[in-house]
PDB file of C-alpha atoms and ligand atoms in Angstrom:
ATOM      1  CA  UNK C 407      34.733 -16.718  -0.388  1.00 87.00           C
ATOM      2  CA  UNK C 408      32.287 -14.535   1.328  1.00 92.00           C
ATOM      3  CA  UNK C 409      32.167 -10.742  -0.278  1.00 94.00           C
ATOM      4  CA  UNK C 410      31.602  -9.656   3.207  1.00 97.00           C
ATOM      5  CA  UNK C 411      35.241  -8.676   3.932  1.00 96.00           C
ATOM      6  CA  UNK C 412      34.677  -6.178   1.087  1.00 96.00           C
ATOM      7  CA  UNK C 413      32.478  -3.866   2.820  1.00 97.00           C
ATOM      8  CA  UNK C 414      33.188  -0.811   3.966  1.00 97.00           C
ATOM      9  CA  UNK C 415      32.119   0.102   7.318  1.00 97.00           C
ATOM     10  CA  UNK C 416      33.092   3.486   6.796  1.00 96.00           C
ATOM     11  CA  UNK C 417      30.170   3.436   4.290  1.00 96.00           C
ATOM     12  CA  UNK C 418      27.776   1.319   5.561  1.00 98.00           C
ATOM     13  CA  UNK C 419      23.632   2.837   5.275  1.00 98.00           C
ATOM     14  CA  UNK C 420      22.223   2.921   8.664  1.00 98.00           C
ATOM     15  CA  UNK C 421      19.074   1.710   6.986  1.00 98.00           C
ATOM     16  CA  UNK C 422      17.965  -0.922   4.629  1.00 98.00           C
ATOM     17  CA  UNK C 423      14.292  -1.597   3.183  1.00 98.00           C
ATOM     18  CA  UNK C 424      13.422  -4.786   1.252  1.00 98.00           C
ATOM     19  CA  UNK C 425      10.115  -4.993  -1.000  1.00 98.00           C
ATOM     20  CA  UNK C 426      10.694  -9.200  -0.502  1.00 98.00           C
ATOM     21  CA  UNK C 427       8.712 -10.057  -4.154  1.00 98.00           C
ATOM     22  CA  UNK C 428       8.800 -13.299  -5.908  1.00 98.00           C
ATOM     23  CA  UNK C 429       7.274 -16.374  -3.467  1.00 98.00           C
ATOM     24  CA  UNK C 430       4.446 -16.906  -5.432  1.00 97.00           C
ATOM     25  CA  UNK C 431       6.581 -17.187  -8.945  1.00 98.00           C
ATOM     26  CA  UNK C 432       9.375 -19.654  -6.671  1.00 98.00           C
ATOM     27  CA  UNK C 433       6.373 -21.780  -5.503  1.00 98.00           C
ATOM     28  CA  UNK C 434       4.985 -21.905  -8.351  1.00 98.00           C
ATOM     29  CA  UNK C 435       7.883 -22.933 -10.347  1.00 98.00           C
ATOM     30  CA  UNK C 436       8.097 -26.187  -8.309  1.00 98.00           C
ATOM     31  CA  UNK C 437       4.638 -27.137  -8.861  1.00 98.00           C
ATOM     32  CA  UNK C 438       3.674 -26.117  -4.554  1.00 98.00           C
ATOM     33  CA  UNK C 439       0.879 -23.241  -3.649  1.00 96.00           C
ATOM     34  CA  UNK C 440       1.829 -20.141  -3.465  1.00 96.00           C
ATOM     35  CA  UNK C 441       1.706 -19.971   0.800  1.00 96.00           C
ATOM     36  CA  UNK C 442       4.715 -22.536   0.664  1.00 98.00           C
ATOM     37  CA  UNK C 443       6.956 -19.328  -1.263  1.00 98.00           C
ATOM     38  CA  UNK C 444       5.724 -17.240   1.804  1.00 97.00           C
ATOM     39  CA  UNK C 445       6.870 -20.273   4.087  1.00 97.00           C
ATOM     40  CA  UNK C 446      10.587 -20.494   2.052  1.00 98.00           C
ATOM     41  CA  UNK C 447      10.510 -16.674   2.183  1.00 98.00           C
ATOM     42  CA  UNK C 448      10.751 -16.731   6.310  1.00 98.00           C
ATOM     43  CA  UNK C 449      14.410 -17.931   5.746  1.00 97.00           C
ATOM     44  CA  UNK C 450      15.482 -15.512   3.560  1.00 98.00           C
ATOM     45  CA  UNK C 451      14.096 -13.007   6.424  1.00 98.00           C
ATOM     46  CA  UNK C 452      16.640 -14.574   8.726  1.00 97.00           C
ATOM     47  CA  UNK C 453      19.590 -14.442   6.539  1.00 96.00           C
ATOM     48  CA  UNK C 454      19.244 -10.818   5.810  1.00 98.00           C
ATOM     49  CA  UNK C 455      18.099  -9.629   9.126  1.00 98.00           C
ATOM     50  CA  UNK C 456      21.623 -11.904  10.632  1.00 97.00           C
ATOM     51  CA  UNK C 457      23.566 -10.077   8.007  1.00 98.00           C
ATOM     52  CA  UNK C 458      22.267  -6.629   8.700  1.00 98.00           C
ATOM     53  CA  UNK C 459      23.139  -7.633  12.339  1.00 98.00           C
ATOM     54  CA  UNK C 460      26.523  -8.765  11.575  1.00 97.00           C
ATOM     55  CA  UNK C 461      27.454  -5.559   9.359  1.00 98.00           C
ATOM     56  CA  UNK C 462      26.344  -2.973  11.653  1.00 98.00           C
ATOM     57  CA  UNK C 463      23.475  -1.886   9.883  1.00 98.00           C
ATOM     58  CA  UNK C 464      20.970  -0.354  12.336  1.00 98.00           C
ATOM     59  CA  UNK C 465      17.649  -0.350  10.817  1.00 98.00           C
ATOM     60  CA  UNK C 466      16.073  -3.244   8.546  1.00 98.00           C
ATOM     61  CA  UNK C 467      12.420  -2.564   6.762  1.00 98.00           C
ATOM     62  CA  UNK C 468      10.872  -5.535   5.405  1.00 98.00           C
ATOM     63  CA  UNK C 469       7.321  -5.198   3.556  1.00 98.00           C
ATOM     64  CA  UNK C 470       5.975  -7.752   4.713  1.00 97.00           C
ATOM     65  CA  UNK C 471       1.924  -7.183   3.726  1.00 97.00           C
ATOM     66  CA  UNK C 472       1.236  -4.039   1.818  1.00 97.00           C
ATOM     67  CA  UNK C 473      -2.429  -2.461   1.838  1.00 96.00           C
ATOM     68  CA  UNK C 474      -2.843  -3.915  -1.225  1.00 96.00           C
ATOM     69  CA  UNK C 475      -2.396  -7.519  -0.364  1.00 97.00           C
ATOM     70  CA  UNK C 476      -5.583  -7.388   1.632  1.00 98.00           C
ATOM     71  CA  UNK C 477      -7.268  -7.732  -1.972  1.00 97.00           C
ATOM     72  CA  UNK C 478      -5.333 -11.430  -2.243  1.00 96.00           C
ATOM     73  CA  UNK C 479      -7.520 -14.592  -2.358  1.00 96.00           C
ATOM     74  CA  UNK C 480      -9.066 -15.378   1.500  1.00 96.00           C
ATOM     75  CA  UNK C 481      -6.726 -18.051   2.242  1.00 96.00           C
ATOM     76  CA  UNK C 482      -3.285 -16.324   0.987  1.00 96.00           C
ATOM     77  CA  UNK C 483      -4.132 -13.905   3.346  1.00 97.00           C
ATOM     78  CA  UNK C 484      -5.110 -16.597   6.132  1.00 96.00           C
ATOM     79  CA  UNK C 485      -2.429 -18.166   5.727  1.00 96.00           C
ATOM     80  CA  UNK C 486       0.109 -15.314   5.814  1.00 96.00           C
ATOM     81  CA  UNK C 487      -1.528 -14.164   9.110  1.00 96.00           C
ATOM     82  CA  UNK C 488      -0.607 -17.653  10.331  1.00 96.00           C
ATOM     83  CA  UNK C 489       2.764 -17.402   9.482  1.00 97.00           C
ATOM     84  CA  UNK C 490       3.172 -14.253  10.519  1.00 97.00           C
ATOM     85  CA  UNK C 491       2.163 -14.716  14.060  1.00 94.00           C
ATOM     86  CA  UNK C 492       4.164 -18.178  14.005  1.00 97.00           C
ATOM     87  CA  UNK C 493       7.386 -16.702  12.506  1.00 97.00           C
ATOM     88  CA  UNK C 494       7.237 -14.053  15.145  1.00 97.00           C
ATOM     89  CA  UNK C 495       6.874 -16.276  18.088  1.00 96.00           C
ATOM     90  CA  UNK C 496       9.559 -18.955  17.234  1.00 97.00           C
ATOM     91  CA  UNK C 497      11.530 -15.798  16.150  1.00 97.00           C
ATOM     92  CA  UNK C 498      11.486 -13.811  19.238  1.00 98.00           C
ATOM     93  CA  UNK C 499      14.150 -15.027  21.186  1.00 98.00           C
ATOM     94  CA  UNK C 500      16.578 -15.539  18.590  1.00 97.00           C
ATOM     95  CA  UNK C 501      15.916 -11.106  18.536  1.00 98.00           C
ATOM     96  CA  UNK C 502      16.228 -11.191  22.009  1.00 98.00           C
ATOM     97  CA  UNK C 503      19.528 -12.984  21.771  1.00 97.00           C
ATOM     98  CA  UNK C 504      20.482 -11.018  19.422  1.00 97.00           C
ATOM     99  CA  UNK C 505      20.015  -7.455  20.951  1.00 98.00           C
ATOM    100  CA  UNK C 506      17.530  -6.834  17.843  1.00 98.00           C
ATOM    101  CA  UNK C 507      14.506  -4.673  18.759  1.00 98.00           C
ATOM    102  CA  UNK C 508      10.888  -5.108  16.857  1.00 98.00           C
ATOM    103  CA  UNK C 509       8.951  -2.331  15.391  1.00 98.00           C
ATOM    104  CA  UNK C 510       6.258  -2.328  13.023  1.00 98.00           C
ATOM    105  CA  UNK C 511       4.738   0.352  10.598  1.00 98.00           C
ATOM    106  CA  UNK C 512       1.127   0.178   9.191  1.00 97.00           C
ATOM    107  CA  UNK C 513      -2.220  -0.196  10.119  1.00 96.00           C
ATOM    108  CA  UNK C 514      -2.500  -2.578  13.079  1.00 95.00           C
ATOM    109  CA  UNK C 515      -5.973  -2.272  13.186  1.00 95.00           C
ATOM    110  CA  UNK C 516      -6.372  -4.072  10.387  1.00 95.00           C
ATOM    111  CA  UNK C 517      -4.423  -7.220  11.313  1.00 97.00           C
ATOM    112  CA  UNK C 518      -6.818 -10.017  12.806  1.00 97.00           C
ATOM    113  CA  UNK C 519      -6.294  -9.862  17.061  1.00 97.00           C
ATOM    114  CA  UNK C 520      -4.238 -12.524  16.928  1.00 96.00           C
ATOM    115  CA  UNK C 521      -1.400 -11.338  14.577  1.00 96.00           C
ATOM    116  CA  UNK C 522      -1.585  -8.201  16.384  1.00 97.00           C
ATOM    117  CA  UNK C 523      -1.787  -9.799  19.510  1.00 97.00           C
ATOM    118  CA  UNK C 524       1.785 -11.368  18.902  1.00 97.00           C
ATOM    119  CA  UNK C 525       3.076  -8.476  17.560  1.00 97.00           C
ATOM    120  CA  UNK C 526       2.326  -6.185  20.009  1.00 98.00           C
ATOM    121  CA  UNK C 527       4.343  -8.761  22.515  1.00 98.00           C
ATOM    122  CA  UNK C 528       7.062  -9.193  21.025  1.00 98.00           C
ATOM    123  CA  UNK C 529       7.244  -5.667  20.360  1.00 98.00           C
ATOM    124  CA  UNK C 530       7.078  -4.960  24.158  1.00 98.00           C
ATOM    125  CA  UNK C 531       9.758  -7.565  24.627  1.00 98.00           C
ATOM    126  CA  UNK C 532      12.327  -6.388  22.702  1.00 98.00           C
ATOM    127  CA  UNK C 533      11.678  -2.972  22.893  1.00 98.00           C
ATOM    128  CA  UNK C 534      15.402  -2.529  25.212  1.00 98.00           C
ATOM    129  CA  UNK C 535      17.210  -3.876  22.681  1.00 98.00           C
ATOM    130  CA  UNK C 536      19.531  -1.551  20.928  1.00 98.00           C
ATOM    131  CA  UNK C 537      22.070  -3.648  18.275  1.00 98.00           C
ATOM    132  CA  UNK C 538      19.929  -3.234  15.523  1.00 98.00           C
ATOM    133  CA  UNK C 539      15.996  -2.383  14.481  1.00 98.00           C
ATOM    134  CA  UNK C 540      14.099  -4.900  12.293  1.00 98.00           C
ATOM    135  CA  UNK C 541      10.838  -3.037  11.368  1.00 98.00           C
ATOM    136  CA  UNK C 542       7.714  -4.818   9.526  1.00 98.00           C
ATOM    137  CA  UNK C 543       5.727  -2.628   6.931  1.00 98.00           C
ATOM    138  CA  UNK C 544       2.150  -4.601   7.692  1.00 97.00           C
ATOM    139  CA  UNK C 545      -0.915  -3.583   6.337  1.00 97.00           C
ATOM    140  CA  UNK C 546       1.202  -0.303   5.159  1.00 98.00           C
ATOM    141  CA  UNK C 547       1.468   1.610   2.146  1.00 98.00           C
ATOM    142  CA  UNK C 548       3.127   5.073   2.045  1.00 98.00           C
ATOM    143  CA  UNK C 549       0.364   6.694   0.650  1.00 98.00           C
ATOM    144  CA  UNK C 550      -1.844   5.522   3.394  1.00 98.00           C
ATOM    145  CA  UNK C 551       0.835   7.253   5.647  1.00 98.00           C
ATOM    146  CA  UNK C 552       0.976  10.330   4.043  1.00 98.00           C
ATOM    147  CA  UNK C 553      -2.801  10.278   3.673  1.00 98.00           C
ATOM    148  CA  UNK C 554      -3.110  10.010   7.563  1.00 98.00           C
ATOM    149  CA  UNK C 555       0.171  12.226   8.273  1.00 98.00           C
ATOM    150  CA  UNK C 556      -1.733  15.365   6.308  1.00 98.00           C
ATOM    151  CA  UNK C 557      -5.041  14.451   8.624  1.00 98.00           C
ATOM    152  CA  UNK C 558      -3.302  14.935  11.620  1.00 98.00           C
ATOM    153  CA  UNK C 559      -1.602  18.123  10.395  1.00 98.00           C
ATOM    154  CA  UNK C 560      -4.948  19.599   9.159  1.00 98.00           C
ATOM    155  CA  UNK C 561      -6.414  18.635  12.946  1.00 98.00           C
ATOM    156  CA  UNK C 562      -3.851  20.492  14.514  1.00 98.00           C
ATOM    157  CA  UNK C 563      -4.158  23.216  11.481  1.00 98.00           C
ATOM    158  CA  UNK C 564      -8.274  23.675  12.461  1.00 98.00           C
ATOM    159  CA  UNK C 565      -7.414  23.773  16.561  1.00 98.00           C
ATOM    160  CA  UNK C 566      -4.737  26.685  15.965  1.00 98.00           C
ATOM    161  CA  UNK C 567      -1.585  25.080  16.637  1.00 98.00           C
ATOM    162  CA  UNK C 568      -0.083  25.265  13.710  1.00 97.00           C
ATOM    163  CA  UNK C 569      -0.018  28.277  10.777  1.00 97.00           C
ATOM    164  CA  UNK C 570      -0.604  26.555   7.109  1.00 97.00           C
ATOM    165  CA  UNK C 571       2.177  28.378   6.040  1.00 97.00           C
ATOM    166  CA  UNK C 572       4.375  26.883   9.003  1.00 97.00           C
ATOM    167  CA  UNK C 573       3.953  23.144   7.036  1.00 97.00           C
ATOM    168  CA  UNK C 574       6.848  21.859   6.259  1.00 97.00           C
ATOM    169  CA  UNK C 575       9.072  18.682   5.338  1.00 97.00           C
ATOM    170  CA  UNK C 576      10.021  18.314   8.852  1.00 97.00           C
ATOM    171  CA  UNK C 577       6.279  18.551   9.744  1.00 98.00           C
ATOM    172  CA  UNK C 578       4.796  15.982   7.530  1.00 98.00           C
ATOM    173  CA  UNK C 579       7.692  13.931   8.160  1.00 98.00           C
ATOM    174  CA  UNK C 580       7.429  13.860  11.586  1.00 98.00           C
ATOM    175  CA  UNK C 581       3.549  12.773  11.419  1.00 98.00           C
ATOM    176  CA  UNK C 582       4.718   9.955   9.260  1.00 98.00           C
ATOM    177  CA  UNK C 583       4.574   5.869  11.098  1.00 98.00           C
ATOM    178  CA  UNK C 584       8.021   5.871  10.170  1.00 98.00           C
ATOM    179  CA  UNK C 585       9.696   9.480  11.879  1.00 98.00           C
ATOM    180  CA  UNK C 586      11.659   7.923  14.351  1.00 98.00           C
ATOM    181  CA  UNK C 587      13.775   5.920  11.705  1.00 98.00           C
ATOM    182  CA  UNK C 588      16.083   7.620   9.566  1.00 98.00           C
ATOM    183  CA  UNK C 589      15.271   7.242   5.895  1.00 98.00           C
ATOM    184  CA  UNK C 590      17.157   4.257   3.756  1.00 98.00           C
ATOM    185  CA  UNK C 591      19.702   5.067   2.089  1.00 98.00           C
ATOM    186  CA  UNK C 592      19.142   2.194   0.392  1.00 98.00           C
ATOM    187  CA  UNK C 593      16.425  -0.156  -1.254  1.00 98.00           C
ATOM    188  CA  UNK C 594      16.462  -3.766  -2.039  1.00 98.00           C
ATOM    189  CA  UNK C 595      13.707  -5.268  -4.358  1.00 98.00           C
ATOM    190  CA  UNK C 596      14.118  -8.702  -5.392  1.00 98.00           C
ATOM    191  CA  UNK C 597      12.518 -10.865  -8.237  1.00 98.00           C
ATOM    192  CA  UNK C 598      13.411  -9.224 -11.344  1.00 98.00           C
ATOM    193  CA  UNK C 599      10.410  -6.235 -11.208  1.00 98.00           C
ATOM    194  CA  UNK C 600      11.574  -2.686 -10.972  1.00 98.00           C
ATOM    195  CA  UNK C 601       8.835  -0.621  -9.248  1.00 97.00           C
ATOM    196  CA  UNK C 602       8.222   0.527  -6.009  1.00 98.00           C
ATOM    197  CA  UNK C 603       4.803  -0.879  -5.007  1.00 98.00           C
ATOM    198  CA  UNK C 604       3.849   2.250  -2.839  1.00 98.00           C
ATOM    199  CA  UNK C 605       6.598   1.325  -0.695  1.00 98.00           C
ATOM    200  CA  UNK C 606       8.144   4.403   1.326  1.00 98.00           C
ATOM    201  CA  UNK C 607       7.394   6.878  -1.171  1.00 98.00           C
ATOM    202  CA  UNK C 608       8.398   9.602   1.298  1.00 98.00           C
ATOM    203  CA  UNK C 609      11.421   8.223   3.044  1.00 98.00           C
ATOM    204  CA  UNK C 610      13.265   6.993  -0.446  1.00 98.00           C
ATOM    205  CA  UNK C 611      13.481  10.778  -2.082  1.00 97.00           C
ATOM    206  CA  UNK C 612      17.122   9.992  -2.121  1.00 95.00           C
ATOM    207  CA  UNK C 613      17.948   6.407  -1.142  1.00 97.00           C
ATOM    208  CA  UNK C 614      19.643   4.289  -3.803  1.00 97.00           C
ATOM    209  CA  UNK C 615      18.113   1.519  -5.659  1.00 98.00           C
ATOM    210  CA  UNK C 616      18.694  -2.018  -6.150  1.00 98.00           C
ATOM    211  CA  UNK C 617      17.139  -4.466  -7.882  1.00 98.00           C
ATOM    212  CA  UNK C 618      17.919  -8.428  -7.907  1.00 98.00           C
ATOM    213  CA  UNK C 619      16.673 -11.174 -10.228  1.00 98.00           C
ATOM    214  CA  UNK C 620      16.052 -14.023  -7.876  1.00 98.00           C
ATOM    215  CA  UNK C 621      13.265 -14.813  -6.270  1.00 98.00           C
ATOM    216  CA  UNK C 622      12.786 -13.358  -2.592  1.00 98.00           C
ATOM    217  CA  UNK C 623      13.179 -17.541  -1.190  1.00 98.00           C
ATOM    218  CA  UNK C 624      16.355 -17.898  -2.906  1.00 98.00           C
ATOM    219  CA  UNK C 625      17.859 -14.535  -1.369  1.00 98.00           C
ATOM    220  CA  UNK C 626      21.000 -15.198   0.367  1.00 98.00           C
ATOM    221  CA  UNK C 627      23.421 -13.345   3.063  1.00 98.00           C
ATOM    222  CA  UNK C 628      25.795 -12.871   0.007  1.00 98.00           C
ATOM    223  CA  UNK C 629      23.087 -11.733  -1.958  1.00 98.00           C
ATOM    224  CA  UNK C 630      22.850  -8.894   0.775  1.00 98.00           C
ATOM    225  CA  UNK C 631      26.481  -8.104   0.806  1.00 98.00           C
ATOM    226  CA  UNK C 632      26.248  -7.644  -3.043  1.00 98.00           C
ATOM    227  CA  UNK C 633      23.725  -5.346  -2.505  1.00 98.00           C
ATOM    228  CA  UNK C 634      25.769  -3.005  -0.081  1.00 98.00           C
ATOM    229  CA  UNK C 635      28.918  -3.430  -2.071  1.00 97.00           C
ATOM    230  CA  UNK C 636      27.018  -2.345  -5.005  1.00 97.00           C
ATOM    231  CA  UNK C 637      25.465   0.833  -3.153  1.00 97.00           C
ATOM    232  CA  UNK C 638      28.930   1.626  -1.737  1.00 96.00           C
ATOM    233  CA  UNK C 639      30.406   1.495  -5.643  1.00 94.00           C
ATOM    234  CA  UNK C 640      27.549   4.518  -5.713  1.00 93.00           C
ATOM    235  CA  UNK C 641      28.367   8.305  -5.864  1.00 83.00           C
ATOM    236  CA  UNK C 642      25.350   9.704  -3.681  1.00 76.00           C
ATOM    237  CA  UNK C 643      25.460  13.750  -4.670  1.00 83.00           C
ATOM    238  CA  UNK C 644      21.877  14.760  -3.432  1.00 86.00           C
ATOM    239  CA  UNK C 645      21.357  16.902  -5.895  1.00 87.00           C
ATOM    240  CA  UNK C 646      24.833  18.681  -5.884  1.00 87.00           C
ATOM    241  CA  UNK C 647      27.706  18.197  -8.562  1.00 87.00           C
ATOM    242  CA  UNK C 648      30.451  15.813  -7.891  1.00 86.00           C
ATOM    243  CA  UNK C 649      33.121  18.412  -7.065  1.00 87.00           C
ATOM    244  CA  UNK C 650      30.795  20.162  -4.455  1.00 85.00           C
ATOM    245  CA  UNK C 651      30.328  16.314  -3.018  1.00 86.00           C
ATOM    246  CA  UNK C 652      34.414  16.063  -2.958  1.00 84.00           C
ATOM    247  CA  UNK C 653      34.631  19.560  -1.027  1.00 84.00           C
ATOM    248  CA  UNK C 654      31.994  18.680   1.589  1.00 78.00           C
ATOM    249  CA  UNK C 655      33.991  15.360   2.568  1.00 64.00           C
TER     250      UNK C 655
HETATM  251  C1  FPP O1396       5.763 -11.116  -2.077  1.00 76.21           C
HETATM  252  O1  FPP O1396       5.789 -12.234  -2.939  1.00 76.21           O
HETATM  253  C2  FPP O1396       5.754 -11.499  -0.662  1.00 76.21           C
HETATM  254  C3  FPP O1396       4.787 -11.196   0.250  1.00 76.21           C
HETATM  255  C4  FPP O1396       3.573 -10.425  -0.096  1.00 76.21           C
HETATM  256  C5  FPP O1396       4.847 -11.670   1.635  1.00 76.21           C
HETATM  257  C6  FPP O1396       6.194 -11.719   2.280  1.00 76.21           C
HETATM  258  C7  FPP O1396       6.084 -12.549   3.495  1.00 76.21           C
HETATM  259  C8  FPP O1396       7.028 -13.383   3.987  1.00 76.21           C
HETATM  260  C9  FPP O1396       8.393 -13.539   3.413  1.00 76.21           C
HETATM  261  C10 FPP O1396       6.646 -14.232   5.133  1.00 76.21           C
HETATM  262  C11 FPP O1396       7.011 -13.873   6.511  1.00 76.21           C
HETATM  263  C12 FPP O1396       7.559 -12.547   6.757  1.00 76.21           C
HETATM  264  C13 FPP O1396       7.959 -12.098   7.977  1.00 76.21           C
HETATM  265  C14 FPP O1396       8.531 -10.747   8.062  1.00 76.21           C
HETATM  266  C15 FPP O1396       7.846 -12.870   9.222  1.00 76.21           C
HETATM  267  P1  FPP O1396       4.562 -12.452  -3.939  1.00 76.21           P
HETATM  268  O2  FPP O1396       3.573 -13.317  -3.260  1.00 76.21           O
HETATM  269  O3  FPP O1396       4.064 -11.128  -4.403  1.00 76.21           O
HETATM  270  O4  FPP O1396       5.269 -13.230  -5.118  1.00 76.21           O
HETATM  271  P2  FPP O1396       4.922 -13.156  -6.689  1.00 76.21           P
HETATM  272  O5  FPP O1396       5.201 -11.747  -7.110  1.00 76.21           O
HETATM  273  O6  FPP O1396       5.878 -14.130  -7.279  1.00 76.21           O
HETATM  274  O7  FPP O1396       3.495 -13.559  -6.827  1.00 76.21           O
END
């Protein structure tokens, strides 16, 4: 039976993020290169973007390439590309069906033209839609974004319009690729490894975390629902003590 009926919606997070980890190892361990994981790995990006949809949860971040991942061998990264720009054309009408609008965080300008090329499309085409927000950390790390959020502030810092001493979180924030999302409340990593991989470093201060053994091809809808069910089982305090948490509610 499906563990969906056990969620909340009085406690759903308005935003997931994913660190999708483990193709390589699933490919691997059938004896198949390590682009045939990435392949698998496209459905498991269905099944949790449909089950974000069909929850309610508004915003979905998947790391999809990190800055780091430029350093893979040429034809990972070829290859990726490919199936990036494929996944997102066969994909975008299912979004548009769906009422699910694209975004993207990173540096574009680093994707070949033709990844961005399809991005930027179906970007533009779903950009009415308003059921949910499926955003794709490409060519992104946070410190990347926090390295280029601080350059804009100390621009605006040298031409007068802003005081040093007026800096604050609401500042950087807002200079970050990612200030018109809320932050997650809660993030998924799958494969077994516990670490962050300069994922969001900002936006996670206080979002829960979850990690799950199986390989990012082998993640399911229920494996998603876990996931929430598990956060929801969660006493979020922020800092505060549990009684101030019961007063505030
Ligand atoms: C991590 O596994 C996965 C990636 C770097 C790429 C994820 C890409 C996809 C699932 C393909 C398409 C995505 C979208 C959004 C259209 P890994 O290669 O690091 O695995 P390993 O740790 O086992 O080596």
């Amino acid at each position: 039976m499906s563990q969906k009926q056990n969620i909340l919606q009085n406690k759903l997070p308005k935003h997931i993020a994913i660190i999708m980890d483990g193709n390589g190892r699933w490919a691997k361990g059938k004896g198949k290169f390590r682009i045939f994981g990435h392949q698998n790995g496209v459905k498991a990006v269905r099944e949790t973007t449909e089950a974000c949809a069909e929850l309610g949860v508004k915003y979905l971040t998947l790391y999809a390439f990190s800055t780091e991942n430029w350093s893979r061998p040429k034809e990972e990264i070829n290859a990726l590309m490919e199936l990036l720009v494929s996944t997102i054309r066969k994909e975008t009408p299912t979004l548009m069906k769906n009422g699910i609008r694209l975004q993207s965080i990173g540096n574009k300008e680093d994707l070949p033209a033709k990844c961005r090329k399809e991005l930027e499309e179906s970007i533009k085409e779903t950009e009415q839609n308003t059921r949910m927000t499926l955003i794709l950390a490409l060519s992104y790390s946070a410190k990347w974004d926090i390295v280029n959020s601080v350059k804009e502030i100390a621009k605006q810092v040298s031409l007068g319009l802003v005081k040093p001493e007026e800096i604050d979180e609401n500042i950087i924030n807002n200079h970050l690729s990612t200030a018109a999302y809320p932050h997650p409340e809660l993030m998924i990593r799958t494969s077994g490894e516990q670490r962050i991989s300069n994922f969001l470093l900002w936006e996670i201060a206080y979002s829960e975390l979850y990690f799950s053994s199986k390989l990012w091809p082998d993640f399911t809808k229920e494996d998603l629902f876990e996931a929430v069910i598990n956060y929801q089982n969660r006493e979020r305090r922020f800092g505060k003590t549990s009684e101030q948490m019961a007063q505030s509610v």
